[in-house]
Short mmCIF file of C-alpha atoms and ligand atoms in Angstrom, two decimals:
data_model
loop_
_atom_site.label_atom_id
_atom_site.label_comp_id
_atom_site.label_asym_id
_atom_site.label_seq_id
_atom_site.Cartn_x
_atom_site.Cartn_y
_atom_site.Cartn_z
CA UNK G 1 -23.25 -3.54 6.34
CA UNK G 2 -24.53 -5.31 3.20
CA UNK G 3 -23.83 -4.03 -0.17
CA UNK G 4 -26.44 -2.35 -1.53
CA UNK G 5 -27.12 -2.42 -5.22
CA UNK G 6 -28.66 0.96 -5.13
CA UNK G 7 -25.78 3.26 -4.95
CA UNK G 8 -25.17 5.68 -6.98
CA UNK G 9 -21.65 3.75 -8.71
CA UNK G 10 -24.08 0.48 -9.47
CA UNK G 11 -26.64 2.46 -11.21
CA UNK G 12 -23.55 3.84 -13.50
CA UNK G 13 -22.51 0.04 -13.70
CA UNK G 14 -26.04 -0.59 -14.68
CA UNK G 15 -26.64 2.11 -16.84
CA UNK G 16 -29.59 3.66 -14.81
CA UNK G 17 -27.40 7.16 -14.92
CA UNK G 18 -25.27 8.79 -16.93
CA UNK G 19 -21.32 9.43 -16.31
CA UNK G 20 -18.27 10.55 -17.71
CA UNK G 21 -16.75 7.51 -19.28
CA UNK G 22 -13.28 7.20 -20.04
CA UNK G 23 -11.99 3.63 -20.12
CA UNK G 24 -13.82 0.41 -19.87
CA UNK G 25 -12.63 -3.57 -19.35
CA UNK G 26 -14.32 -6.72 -18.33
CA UNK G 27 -14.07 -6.23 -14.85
CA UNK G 28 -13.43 -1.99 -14.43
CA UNK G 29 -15.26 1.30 -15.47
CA UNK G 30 -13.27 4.32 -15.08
CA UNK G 31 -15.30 7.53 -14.98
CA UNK G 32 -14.60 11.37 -14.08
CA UNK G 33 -15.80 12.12 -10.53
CA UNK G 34 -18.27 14.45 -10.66
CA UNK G 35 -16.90 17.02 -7.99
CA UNK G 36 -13.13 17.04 -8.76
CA UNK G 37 -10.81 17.66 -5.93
CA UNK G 38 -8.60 18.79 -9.10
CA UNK G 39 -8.68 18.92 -12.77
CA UNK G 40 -8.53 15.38 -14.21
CA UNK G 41 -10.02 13.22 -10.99
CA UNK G 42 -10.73 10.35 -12.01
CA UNK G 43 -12.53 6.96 -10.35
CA UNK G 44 -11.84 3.70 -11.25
CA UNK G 45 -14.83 0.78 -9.76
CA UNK G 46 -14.82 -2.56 -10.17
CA UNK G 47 -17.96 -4.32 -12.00
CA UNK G 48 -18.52 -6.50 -9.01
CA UNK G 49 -20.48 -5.51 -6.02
CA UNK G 50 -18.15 -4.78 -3.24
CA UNK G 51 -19.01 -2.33 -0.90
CA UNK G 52 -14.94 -1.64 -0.16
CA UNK G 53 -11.80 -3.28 1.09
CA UNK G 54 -12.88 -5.65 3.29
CA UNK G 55 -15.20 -7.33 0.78
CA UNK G 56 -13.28 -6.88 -2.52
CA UNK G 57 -11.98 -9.92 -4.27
CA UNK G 58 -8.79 -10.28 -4.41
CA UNK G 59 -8.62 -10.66 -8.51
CA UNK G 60 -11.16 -7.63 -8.78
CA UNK G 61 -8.24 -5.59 -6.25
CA UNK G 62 -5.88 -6.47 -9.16
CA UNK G 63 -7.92 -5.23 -11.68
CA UNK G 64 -8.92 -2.20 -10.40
CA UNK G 65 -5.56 -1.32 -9.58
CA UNK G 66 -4.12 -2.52 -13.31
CA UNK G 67 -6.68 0.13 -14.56
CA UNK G 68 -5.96 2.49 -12.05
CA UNK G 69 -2.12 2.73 -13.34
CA UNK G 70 -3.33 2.98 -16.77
CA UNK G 71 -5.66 6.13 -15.70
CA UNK G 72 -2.92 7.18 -13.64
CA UNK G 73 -0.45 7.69 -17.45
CA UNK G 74 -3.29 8.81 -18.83
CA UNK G 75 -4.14 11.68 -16.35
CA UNK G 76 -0.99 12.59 -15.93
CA UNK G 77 0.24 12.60 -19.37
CA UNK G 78 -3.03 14.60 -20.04
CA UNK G 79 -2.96 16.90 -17.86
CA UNK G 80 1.09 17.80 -17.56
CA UNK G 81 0.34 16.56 -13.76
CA UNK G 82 3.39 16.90 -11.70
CA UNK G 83 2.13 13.44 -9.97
CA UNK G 84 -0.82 11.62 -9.36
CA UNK G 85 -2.43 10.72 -5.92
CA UNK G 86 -4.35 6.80 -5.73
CA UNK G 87 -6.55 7.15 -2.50
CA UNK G 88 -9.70 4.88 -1.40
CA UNK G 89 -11.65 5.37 1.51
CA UNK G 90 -13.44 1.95 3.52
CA UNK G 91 -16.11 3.09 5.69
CA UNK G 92 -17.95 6.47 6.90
CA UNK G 93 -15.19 6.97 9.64
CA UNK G 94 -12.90 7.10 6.80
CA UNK G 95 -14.35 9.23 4.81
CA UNK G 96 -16.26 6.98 2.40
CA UNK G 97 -19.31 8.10 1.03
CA UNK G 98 -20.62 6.06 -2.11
CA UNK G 99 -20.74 1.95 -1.15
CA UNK G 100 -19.32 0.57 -4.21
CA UNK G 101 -15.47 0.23 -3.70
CA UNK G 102 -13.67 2.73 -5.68
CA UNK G 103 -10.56 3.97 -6.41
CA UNK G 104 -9.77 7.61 -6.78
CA UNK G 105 -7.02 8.68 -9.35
CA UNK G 106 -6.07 12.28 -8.17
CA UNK G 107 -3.28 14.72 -10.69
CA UNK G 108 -1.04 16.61 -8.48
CA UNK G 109 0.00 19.93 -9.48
CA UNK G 110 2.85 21.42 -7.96
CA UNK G 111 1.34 24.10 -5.74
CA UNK G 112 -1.76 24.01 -5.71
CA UNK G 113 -3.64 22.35 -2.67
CA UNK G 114 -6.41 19.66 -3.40
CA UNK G 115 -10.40 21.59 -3.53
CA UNK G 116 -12.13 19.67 -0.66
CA UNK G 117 -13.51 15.90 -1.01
CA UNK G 118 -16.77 15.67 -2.85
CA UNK G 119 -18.00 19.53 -2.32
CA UNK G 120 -18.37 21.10 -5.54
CA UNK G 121 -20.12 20.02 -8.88
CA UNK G 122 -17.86 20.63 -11.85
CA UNK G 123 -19.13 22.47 -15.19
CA UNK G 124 -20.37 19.51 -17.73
CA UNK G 125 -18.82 20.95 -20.27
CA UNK G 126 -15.48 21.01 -18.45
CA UNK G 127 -16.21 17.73 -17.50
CA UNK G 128 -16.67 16.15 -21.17
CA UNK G 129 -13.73 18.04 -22.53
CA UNK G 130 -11.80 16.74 -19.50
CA UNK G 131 -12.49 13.36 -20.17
CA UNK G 132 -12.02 13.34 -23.89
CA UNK G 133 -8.33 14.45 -22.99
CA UNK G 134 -8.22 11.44 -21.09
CA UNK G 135 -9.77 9.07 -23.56
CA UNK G 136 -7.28 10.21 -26.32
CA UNK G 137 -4.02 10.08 -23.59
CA UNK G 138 -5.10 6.35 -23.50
CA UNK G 139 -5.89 5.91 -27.27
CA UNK G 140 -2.59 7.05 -27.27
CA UNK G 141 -0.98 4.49 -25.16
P1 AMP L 201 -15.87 8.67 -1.39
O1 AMP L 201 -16.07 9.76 -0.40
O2 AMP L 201 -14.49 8.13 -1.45
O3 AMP L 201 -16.92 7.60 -1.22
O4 AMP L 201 -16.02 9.35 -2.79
C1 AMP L 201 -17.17 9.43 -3.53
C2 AMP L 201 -16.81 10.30 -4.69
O5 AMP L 201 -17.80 10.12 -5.66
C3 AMP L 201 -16.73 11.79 -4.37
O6 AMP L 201 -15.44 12.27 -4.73
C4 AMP L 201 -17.84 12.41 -5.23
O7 AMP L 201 -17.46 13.64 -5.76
C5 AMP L 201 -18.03 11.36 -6.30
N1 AMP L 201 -19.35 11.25 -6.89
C6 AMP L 201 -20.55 11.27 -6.27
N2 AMP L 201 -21.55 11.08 -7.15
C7 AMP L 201 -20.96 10.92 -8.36
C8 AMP L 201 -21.45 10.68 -9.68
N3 AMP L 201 -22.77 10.57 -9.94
N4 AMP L 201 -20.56 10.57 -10.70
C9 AMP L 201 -19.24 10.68 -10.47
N5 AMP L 201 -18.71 10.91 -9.24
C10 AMP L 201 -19.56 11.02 -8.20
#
């Protein structure tokens, strides 16, 4: 399948639609997924088009995962997370459902079982106040 620059993750790229920011680079956007499977989900996408996996550069890989680590601190530092869960998805069969590769950053708390994938919309207030704890765990360093 070809990428296609509609999804919903380009238009965020692009600026078409609004999103929870929390940490920007050349290459990455991280942003708070919008139906949290807990509190403090995060998604980090790289600023090239790459539908997943298979057609991810190599470099962009890097850099996704370099900010992914950094959101991974962050979430879990803001959030008193007893760990955090990385997971990406490459194709329908596998569960993917936006076509712009992406990189979930998940807090663990000890438990309590994950809310299902991409089910529920979260408050936007929640959201906001969620991802200003984030911004300030990584102004924090
Ligand atoms: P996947 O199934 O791995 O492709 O995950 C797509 C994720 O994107 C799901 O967890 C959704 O909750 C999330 N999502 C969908 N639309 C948006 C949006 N506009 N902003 C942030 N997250 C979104």
């Amino acid at each position: 399948m070809a990428y296609d620059p509609s999804n919903i993750f380009a238009k965020i790229l692009r600026g078409e639609i609004p999103a929870y920011r929390v940490y920007e680079d050349e290459r990455t956007l991280a942003f708070m997924d919008v139906m949290p499977q807990s509190d403090g989900h995060t998604l980090v996408v790289p600023k090239s088009p790459a539908e997943n996996i298979f057609d991810l550069d190599p470099a962009m890989a890097a850099a996704v995962i370099q900010s992914g680590q950094k959101l991974a601190r962050a979430v879990k530092h803001a959030f008193n997370a007893d760990g955090v869960m990385l997971v990406q998805y490459n194709g329908p069969a596998a569960g993917q459902t936006v076509f712009h590769f992406h990189l979930h950053v998940v807090p663990r708390y000890a438990d309590q079982p994950l809310r299902s994938h991409g089910r529920s919309m979260a408050d936007a207030r929640l959201l906001e106040e969620h991802a200003q704890r984030i911004r300030a765990a990584l102004q924090a360093g």
